[in-house]
Coordinates of N, CA, C and O in Angstrom, one line a residue:
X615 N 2.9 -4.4 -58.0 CA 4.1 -3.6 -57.9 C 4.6 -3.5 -56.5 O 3.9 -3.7 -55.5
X616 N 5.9 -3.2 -56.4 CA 6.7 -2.7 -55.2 C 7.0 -1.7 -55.0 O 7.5 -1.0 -56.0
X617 N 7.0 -0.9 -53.4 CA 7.6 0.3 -53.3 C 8.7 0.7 -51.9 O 8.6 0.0 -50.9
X618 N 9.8 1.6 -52.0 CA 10.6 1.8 -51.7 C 10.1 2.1 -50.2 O 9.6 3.2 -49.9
X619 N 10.2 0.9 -49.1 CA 10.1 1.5 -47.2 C 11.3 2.6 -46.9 O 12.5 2.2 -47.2
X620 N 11.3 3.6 -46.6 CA 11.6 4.1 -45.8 C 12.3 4.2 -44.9 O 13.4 4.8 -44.6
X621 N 11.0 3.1 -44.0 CA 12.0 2.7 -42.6 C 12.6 1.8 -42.4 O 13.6 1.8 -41.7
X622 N 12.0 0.4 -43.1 CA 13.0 -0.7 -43.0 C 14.0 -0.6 -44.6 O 14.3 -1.7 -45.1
X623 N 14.2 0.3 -44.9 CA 14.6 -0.1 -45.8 C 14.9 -1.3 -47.3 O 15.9 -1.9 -47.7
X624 N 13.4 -1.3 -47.5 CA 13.2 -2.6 -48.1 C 12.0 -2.6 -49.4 O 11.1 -1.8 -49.3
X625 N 12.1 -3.2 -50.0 CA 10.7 -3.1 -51.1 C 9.5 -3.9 -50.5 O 9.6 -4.9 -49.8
X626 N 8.4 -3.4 -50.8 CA 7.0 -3.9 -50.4 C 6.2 -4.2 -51.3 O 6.4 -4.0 -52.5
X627 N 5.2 -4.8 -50.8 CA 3.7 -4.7 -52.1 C 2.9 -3.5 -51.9 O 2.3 -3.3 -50.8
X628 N 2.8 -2.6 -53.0 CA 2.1 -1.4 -52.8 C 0.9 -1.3 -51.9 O 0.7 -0.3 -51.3
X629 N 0.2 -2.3 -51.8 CA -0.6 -2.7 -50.8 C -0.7 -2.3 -49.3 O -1.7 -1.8 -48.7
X630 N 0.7 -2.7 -48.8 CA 1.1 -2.8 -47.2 C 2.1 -1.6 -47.1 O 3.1 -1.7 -46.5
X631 N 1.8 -0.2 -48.0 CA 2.6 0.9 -48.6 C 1.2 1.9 -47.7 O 0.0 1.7 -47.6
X632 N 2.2 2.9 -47.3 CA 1.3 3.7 -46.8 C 2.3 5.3 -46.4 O 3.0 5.4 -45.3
X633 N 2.3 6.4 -47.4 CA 3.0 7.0 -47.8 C 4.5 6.6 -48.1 O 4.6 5.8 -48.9
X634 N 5.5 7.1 -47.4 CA 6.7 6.4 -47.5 C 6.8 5.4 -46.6 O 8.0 5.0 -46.8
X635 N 6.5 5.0 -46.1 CA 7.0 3.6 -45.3 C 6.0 2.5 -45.3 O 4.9 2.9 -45.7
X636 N 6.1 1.2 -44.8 CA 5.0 0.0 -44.7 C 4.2 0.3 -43.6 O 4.6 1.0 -42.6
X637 N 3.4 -0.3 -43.6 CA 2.9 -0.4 -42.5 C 2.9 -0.6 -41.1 O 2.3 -0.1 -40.1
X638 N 3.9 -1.8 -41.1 CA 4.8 -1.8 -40.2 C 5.3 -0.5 -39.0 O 5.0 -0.2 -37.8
X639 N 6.1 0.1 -40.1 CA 7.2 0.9 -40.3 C 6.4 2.2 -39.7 O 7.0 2.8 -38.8
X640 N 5.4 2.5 -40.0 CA 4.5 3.4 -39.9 C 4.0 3.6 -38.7 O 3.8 4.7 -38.1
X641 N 3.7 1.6 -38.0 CA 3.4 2.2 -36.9 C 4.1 2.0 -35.8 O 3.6 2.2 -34.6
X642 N 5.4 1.5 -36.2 CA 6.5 1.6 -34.7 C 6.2 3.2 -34.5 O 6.0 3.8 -33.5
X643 N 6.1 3.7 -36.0 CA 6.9 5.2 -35.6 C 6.0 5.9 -34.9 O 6.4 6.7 -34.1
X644 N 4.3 5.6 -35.1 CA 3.4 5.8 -34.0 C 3.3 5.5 -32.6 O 2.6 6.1 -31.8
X645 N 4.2 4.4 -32.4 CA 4.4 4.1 -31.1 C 5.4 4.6 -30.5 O 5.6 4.8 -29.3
X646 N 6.0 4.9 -31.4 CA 7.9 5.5 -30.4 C 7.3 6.8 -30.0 O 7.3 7.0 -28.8
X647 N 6.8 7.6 -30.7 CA 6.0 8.9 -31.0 C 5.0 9.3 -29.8 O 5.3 10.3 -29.0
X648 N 3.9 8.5 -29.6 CA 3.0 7.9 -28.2 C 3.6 8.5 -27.2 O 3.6 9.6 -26.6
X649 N 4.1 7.2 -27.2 CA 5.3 6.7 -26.0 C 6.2 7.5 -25.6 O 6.2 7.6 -24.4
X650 N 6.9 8.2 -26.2 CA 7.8 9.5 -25.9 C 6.8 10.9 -25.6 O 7.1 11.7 -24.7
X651 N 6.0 10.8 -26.3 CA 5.0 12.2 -25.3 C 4.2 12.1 -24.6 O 3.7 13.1 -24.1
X652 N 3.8 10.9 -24.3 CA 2.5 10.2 -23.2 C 4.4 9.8 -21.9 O 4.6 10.6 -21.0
X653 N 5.0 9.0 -22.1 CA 5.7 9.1 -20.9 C 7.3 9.2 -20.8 O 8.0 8.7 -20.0
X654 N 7.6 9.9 -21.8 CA 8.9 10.3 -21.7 C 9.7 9.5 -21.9 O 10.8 9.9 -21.6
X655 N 9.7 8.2 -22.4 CA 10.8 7.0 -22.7 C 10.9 7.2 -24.0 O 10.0 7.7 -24.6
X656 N 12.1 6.8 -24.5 CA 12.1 6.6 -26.0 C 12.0 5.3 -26.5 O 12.1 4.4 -25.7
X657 N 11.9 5.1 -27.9 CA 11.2 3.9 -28.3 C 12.3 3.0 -27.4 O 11.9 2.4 -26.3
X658 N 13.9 2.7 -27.8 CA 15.0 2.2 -27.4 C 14.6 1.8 -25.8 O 14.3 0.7 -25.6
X659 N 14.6 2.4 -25.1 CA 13.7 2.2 -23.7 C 12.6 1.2 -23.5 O 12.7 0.3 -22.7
X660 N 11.5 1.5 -24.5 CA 10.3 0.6 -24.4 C 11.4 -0.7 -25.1 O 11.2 -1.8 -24.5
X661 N 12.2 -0.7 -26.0 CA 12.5 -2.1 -26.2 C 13.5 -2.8 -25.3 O 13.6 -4.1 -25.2
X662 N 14.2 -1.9 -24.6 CA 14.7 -2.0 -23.5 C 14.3 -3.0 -22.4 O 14.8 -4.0 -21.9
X663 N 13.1 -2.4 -22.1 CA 12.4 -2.8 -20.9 C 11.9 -4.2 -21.6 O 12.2 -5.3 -21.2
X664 N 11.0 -4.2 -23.0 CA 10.0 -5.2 -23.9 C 11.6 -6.3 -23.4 O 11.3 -7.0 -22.5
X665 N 12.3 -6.3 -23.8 CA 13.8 -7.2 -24.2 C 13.9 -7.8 -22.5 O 14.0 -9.0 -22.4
X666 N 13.9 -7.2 -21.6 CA 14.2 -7.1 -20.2 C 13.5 -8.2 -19.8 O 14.1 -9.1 -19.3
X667 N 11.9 -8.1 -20.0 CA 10.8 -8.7 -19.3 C 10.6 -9.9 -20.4 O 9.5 -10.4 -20.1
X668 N 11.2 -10.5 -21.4 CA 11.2 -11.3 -22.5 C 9.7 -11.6 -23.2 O 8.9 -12.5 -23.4
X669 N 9.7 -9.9 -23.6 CA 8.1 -10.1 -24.3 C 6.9 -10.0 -23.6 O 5.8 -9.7 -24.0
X670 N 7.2 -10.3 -22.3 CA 5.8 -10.9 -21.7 C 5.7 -9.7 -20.9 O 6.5 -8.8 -20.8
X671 N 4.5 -9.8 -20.3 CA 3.9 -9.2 -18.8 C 4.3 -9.2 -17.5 O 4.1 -10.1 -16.7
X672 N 4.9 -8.1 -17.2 CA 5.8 -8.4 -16.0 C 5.2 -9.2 -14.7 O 5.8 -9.8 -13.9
X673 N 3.6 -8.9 -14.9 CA 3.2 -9.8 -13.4 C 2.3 -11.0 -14.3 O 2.5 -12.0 -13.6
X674 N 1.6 -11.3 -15.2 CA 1.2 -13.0 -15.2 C 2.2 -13.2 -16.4 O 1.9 -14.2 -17.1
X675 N 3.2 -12.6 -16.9 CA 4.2 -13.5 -17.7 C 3.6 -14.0 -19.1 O 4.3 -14.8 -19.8
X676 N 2.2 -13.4 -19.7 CA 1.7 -13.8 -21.1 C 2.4 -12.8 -21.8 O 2.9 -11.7 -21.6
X677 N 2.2 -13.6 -22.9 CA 2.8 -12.9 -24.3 C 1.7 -12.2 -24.4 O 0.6 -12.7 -24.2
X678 N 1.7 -10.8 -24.8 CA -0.1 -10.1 -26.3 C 0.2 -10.4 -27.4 O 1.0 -10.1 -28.2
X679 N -0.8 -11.3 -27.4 CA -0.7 -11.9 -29.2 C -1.1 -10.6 -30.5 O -0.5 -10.5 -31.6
X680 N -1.8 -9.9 -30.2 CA -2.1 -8.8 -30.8 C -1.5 -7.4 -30.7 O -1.0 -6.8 -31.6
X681 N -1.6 -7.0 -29.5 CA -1.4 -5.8 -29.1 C 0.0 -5.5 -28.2 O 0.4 -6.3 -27.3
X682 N 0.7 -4.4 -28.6 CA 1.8 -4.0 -27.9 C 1.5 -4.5 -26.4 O 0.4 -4.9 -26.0
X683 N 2.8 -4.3 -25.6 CA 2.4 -4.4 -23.9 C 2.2 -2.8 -23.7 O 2.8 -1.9 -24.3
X684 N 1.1 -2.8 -22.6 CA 0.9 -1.2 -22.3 C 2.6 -1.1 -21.5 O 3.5 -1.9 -21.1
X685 N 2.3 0.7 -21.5 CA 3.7 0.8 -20.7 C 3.0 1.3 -19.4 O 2.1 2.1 -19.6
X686 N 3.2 0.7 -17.8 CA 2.5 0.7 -16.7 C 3.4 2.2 -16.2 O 4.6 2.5 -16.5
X687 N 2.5 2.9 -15.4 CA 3.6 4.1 -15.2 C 2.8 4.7 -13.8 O 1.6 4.7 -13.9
X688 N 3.3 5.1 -12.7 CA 2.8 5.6 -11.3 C 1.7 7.1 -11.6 O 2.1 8.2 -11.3
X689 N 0.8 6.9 -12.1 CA -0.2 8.1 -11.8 C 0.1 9.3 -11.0 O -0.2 10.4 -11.6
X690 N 0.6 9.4 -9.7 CA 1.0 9.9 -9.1 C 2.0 11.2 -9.6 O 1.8 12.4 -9.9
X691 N 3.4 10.1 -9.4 CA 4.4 10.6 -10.0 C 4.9 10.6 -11.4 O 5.9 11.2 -11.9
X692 N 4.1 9.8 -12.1 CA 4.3 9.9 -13.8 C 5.5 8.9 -13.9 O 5.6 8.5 -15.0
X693 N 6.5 8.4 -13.2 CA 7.2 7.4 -13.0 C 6.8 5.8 -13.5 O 6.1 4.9 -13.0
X694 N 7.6 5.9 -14.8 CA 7.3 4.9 -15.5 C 8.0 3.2 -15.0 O 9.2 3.1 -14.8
X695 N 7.1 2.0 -14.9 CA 7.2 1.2 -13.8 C 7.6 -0.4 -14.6 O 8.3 -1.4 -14.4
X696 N 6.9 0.0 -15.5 CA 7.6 -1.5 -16.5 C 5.8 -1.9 -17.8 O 4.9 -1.1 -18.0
X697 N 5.8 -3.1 -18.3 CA 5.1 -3.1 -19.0 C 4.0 -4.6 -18.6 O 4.2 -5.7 -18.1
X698 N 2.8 -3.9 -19.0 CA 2.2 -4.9 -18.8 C 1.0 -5.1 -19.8 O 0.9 -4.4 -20.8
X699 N 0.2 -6.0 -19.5 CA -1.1 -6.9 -20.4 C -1.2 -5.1 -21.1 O -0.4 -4.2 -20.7
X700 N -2.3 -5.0 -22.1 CA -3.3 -3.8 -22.7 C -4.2 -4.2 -22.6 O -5.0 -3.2 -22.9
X701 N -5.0 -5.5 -22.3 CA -6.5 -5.6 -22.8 C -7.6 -4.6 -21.5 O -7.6 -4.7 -20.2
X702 N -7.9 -4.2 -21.8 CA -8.6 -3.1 -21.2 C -9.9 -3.8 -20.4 O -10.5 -3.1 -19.6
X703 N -10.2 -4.9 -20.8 CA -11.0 -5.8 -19.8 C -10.1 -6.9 -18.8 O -10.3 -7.2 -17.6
X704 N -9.2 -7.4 -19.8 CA -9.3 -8.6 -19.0 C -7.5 -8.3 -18.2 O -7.2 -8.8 -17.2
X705 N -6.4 -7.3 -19.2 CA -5.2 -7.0 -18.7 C -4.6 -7.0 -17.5 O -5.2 -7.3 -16.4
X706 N -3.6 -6.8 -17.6 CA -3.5 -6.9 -15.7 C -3.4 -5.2 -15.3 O -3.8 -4.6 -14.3
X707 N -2.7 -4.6 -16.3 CA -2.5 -2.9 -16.4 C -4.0 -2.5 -15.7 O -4.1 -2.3 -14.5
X708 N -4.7 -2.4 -16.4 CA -5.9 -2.5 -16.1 C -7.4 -3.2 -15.2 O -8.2 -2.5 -14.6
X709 N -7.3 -4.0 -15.2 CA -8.2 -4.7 -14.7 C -7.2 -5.8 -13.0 O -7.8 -6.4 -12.2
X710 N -5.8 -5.5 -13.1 CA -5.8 -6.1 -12.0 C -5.2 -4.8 -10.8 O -5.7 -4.5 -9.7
X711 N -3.9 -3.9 -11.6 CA -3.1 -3.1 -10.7 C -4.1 -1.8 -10.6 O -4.4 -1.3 -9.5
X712 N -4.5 -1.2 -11.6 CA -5.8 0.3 -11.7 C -6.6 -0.1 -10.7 O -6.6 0.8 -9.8
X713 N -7.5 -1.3 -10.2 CA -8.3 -1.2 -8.6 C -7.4 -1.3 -7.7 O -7.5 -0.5 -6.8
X714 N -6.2 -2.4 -7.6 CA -5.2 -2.3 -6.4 C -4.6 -0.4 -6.2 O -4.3 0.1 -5.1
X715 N -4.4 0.4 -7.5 CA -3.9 2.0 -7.2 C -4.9 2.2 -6.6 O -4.6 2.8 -5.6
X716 N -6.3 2.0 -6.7 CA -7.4 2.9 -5.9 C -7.7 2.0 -4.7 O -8.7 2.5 -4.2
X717 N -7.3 0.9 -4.0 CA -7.8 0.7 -2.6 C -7.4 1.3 -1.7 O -6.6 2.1 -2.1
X718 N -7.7 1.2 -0.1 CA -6.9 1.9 0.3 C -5.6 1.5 0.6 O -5.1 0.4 0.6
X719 N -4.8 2.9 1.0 CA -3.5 2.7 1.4 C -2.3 2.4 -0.5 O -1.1 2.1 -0.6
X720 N -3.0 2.6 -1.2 CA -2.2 1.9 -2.6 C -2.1 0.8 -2.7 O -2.6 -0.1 -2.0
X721 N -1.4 0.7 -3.9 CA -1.1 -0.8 -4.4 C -0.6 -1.5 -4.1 O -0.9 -2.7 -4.4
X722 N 0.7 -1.1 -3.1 CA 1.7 -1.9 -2.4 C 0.5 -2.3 -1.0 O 0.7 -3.5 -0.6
X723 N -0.1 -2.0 -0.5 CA -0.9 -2.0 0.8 C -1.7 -3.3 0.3 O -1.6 -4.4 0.9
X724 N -2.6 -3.0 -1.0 CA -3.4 -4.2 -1.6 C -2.9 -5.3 -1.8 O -3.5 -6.3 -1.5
X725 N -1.5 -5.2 -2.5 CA -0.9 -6.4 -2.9 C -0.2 -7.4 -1.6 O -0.1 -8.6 -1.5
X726 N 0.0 -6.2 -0.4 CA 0.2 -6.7 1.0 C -0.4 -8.4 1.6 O -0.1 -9.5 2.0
X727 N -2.0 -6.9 1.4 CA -3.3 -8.1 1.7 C -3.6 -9.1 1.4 O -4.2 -10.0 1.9
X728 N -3.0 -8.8 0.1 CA -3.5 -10.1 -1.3 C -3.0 -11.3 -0.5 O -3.5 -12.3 0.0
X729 N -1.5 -10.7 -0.8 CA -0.6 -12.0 -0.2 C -0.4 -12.4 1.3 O 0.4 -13.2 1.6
X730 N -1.2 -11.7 2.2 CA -1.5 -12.0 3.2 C -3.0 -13.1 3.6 O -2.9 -14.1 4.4
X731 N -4.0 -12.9 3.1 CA -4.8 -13.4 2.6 C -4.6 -14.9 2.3 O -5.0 -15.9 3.0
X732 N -4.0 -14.9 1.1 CA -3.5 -16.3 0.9 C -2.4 -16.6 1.5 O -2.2 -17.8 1.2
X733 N -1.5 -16.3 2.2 CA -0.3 -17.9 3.4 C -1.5 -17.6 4.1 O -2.2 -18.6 4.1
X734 N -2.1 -16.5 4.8 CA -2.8 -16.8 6.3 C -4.3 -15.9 6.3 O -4.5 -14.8 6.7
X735 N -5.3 -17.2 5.8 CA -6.5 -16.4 6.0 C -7.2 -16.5 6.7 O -7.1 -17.6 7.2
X736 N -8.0 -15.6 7.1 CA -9.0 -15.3 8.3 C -9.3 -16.4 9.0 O -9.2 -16.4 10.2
X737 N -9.7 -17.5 8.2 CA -10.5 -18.2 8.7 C -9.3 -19.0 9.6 O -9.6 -19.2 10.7
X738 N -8.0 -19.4 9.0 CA -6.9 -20.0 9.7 C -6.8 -18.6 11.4 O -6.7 -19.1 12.5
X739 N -6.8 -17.5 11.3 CA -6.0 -16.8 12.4 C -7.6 -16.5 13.3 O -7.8 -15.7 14.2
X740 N -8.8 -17.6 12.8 CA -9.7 -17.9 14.3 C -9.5 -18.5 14.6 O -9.3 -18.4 15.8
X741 N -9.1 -19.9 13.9 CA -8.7 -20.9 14.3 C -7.4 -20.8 15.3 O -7.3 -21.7 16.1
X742 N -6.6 -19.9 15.3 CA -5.7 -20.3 16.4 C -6.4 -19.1 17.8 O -5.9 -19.0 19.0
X743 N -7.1 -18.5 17.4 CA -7.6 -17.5 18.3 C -7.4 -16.2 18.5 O -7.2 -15.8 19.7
X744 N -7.4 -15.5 17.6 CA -6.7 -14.4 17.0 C -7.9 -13.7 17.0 O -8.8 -14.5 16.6
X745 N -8.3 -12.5 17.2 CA -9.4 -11.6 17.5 C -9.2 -10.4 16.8 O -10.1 -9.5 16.7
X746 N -8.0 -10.4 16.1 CA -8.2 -8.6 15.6 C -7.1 -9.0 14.4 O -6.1 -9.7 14.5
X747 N -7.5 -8.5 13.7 CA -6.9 -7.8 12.2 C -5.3 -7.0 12.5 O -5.2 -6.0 13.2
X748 N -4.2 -7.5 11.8 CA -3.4 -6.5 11.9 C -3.3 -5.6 10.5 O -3.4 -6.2 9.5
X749 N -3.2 -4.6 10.5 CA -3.0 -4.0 9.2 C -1.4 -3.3 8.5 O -0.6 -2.5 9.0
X750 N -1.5 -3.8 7.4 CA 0.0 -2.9 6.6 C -0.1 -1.8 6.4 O -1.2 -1.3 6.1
X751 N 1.2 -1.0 6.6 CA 1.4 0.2 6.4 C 2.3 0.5 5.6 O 3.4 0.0 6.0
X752 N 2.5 1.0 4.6 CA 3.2 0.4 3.6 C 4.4 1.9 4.0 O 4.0 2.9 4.7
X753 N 5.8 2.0 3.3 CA 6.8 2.4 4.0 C 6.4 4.1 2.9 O 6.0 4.2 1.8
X754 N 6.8 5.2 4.1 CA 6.3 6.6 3.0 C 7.2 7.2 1.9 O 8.2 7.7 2.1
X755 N 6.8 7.1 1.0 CA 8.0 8.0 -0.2 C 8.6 8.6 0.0 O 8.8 8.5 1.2
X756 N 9.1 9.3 -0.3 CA 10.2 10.5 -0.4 C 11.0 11.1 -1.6 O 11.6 10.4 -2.4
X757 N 11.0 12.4 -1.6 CA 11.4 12.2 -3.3 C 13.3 12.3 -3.1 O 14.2 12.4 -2.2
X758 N 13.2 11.9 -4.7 CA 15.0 11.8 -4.9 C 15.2 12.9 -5.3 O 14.3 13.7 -5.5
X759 N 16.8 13.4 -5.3 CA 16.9 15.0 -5.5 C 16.9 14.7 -6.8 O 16.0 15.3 -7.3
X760 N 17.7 13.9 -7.6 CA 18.8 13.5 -8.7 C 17.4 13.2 -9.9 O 17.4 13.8 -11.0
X761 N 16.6 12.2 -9.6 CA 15.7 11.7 -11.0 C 14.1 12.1 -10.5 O 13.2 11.6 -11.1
X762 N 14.0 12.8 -9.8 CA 12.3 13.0 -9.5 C 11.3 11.8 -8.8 O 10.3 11.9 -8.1
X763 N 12.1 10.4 -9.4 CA 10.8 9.9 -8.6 C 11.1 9.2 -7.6 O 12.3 9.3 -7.5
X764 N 10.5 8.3 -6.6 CA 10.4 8.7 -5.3 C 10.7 7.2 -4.8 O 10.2 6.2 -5.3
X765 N 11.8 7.4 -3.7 CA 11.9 6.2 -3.2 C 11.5 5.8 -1.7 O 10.9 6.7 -1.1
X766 N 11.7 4.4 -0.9 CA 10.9 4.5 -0.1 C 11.7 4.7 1.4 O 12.8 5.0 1.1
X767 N 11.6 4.7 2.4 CA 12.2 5.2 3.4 C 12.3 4.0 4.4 O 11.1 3.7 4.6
X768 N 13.3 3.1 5.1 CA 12.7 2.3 6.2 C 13.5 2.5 7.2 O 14.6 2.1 7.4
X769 N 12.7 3.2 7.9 CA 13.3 3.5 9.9 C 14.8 5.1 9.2 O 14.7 6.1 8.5
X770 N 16.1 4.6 9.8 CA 16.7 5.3 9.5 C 17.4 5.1 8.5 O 18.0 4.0 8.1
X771 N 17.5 6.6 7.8 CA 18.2 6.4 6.3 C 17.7 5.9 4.8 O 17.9 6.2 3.6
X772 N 17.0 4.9 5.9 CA 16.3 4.4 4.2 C 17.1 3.4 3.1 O 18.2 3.7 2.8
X773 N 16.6 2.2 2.6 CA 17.7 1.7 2.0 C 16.9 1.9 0.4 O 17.4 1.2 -0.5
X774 N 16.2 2.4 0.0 CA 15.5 2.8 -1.4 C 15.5 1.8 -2.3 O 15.9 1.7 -3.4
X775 N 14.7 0.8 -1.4 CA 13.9 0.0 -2.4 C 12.5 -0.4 -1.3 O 12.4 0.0 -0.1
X776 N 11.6 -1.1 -1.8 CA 10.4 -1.5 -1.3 C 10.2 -2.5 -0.2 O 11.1 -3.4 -0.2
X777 N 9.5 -2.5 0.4 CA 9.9 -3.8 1.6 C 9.6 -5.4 1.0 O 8.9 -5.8 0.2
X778 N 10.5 -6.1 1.8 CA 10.3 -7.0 0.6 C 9.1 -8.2 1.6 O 9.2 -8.2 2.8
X779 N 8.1 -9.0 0.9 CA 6.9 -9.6 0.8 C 7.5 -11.0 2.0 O 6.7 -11.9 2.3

Protein backbone atom coordinates (compact mmCIF):
# COMPACT_ATOMS: atom_id res chain seq x y z
CA UNK A 1 0.00 0.00 0.00
CA UNK A 2 0.43 3.81 -0.26
CA UNK A 3 0.29 6.63 2.02
CA UNK A 4 -0.50 10.28 1.87
CA UNK A 5 3.33 12.65 2.33
CA UNK A 6 2.60 15.50 3.90
CA UNK A 7 5.40 17.24 2.82
CA UNK A 8 5.96 16.54 -0.54
CA UNK A 9 2.71 16.10 -1.19
CA UNK A 10 2.64 12.79 -2.83
CA UNK A 11 1.79 9.08 -2.25
CA UNK A 12 4.51 6.58 -0.93
CA UNK A 13 5.20 2.96 -0.09
CA UNK A 14 4.06 2.52 3.46
CA UNK A 15 7.47 1.49 4.00
CA UNK A 16 9.47 4.88 3.42
CA UNK A 17 6.17 6.35 5.57
CA UNK A 18 7.08 7.62 8.83
CA UNK A 19 4.19 9.32 10.66
CA UNK A 20 2.79 11.86 8.19
CA UNK A 21 5.44 12.50 5.96
CA UNK A 22 8.35 10.18 4.04
CA UNK A 23 11.26 9.98 5.00
CA UNK A 24 12.60 12.23 3.00
CA UNK A 25 10.28 14.83 4.04
CA UNK A 26 10.98 14.04 7.60
CA UNK A 27 14.29 14.69 7.42
CA UNK A 28 14.64 18.05 5.59
CA UNK A 29 12.42 19.02 8.31
CA UNK A 30 15.09 17.79 10.85
CA UNK A 31 17.52 19.73 9.13
CA UNK A 32 15.81 23.08 8.64
CA UNK A 33 14.88 22.58 12.36
CA UNK A 34 18.89 21.92 13.38
CA UNK A 35 19.95 24.44 11.34
CA UNK A 36 17.76 27.22 12.46
CA UNK A 37 18.53 26.62 16.35
CA UNK A 38 22.18 25.48 16.09
CA UNK A 39 22.76 28.78 13.75
CA UNK A 40 20.07 30.90 13.06
CA UNK A 41 19.65 30.44 9.08
CA UNK A 42 16.63 29.09 7.77
CA UNK A 43 16.37 26.08 5.75
CA UNK A 44 15.82 28.72 2.36
CA UNK A 45 19.31 30.16 3.44
CA UNK A 46 21.13 26.82 3.78
CA UNK A 47 19.78 26.25 0.19
CA UNK A 48 20.67 29.50 -0.63
CA UNK A 49 24.14 29.26 0.11
CA UNK A 50 23.96 24.89 -0.93
CA UNK A 51 22.66 26.67 -4.62
CA UNK A 52 25.51 29.49 -4.32
CA UNK A 53 28.48 27.07 -3.89
CA UNK A 54 26.85 24.40 -6.63
CA UNK A 55 26.53 21.55 -4.19
CA UNK A 56 30.03 21.38 -3.37
CA UNK A 57 32.52 22.43 -0.67
CA UNK A 58 33.49 25.73 -0.68
CA UNK A 59 37.32 25.10 -0.23
CA UNK A 60 38.16 21.47 -2.05
CA UNK A 61 34.89 21.81 -4.33
CA UNK A 62 33.67 17.88 -3.60
CA UNK A 63 30.30 16.86 -3.72
CA UNK A 64 29.10 14.67 -0.09
CA UNK A 65 27.87 11.76 -1.55
CA UNK A 66 26.06 10.83 1.56
CA UNK A 67 25.85 13.44 4.02
CA UNK A 68 24.46 17.12 3.95
CA UNK A 69 27.48 19.85 3.72
CA UNK A 70 28.16 20.97 7.37
CA UNK A 71 27.25 24.58 7.77
CA UNK A 72 30.91 26.21 8.75
CA UNK A 73 30.20 29.14 11.20
CA UNK A 74 33.01 31.48 13.26
CA UNK A 75 33.17 30.03 16.95
CA UNK A 76 33.89 33.17 18.09
CA UNK A 77 31.24 35.20 16.76
CA UNK A 78 28.64 32.57 15.87
CA UNK A 79 28.75 34.16 12.28
CA UNK A 80 27.82 31.83 9.85
CA UNK A 81 30.64 31.43 6.97
CA UNK A 82 29.40 29.13 4.21
CA UNK A 83 29.37 25.26 3.88
CA UNK A 84 31.70 22.70 3.91
CA UNK A 85 32.88 18.72 3.75
CA UNK A 86 30.93 16.84 7.29
CA UNK A 87 33.14 13.92 7.43
CA UNK A 88 34.50 14.31 10.78
CA UNK A 89 37.77 12.62 9.86
CA UNK A 90 38.75 13.33 6.70
CA UNK A 91 36.24 16.90 5.98
CA UNK A 92 37.67 20.02 5.45
CA UNK A 93 35.09 21.71 8.22
CA UNK A 94 36.82 19.62 10.37
CA UNK A 95 39.94 18.16 9.85
CA UNK A 96 41.41 21.03 7.69
CA UNK A 97 39.82 24.75 9.04
CA UNK A 98 39.05 23.39 13.18
CA UNK A 99 43.31 23.09 13.56
CA UNK A 100 43.92 26.29 11.15
CA UNK A 101 40.95 28.20 14.15
CA UNK A 102 43.31 26.93 16.82
CA UNK A 103 46.93 27.94 15.49
CA UNK A 104 48.27 30.81 16.35
CA UNK A 105 47.10 34.11 15.34
CA UNK A 106 43.71 32.23 13.64
CA UNK A 107 42.85 30.93 10.60
CA UNK A 108 43.42 33.75 8.35
CA UNK A 109 47.17 33.87 9.94
CA UNK A 110 47.47 29.82 9.14
CA UNK A 111 46.06 30.02 5.80
CA UNK A 112 48.66 33.13 5.41
CA UNK A 113 51.49 30.64 6.13
CA UNK A 114 50.06 27.88 4.27
CA UNK A 115 50.24 29.95 1.16
CA UNK A 116 53.34 31.49 2.05
CA UNK A 117 55.10 28.26 2.47
CA UNK A 118 54.23 27.14 -0.83
CA UNK A 119 55.20 30.34 -3.54
CA UNK A 120 58.23 30.76 -1.01
CA UNK A 121 59.67 28.15 1.22
CA UNK A 122 62.26 28.27 3.60
CA UNK A 123 64.46 26.46 1.98
CA UNK A 124 64.23 28.98 -1.30
CA UNK A 125 64.55 32.41 1.20
CA UNK A 126 68.28 30.62 2.41
CA UNK A 127 68.98 30.31 -0.64
CA UNK A 128 68.93 33.93 -1.52
CA UNK A 129 70.24 34.74 2.04
CA UNK A 130 67.51 35.61 4.07
CA UNK A 131 68.11 35.09 7.94
CA UNK A 132 64.90 35.81 9.65
CA UNK A 133 61.27 34.81 9.33
CA UNK A 134 58.75 37.56 8.55
CA UNK A 135 55.50 36.96 10.19
CA UNK A 136 51.59 37.82 9.34
CA UNK A 137 49.54 39.79 11.14
CA UNK A 138 46.40 39.34 10.13
CA UNK A 139 44.09 42.75 10.01
CA UNK A 140 41.93 43.25 13.70
CA UNK A 141 38.07 42.95 13.72
CA UNK A 142 35.81 45.20 14.68
CA UNK A 143 32.24 44.87 15.18
CA UNK A 144 29.44 46.14 12.81
CA UNK A 145 26.75 48.26 14.46
CA UNK A 146 23.96 47.06 11.96
CA UNK A 147 24.45 42.82 11.78
CA UNK A 148 26.72 41.87 14.77
CA UNK A 149 29.43 40.33 12.99
CA UNK A 150 32.62 41.67 12.58
CA UNK A 151 34.49 43.15 9.80
CA UNK A 152 38.08 43.86 9.21
CA UNK A 153 39.86 47.15 9.55
CA UNK A 154 42.88 48.23 7.07
CA UNK A 155 44.95 51.42 8.15
CA UNK A 156 42.28 54.17 7.86
CA UNK A 157 38.65 53.52 7.69
CA UNK A 158 38.81 50.22 6.80
CA UNK A 159 37.46 48.90 3.51
CA UNK A 160 35.47 45.61 5.22
CA UNK A 161 36.65 42.87 3.66
CA UNK A 162 39.75 40.58 4.33
CA UNK A 163 43.19 41.26 2.89
CA UNK A 164 43.52 39.77 -0.15
CA UNK A 165 46.30 36.62 -0.52
Amino acid sequence: GERWCSGCQSFVPLFYVSGSRCRSCTSEAAHAGMVQKTYGITSDQYAAMYELQGGRCYICQRKSPSRRLAVDHDHDTGAVRGLLCPDPERGCNHAILGPLEASPGGALAAARRMLDYLLDPPYDRIQRGETTMTTYEPPKPVQRAASGSKAYVHGKGGSGAPPPF
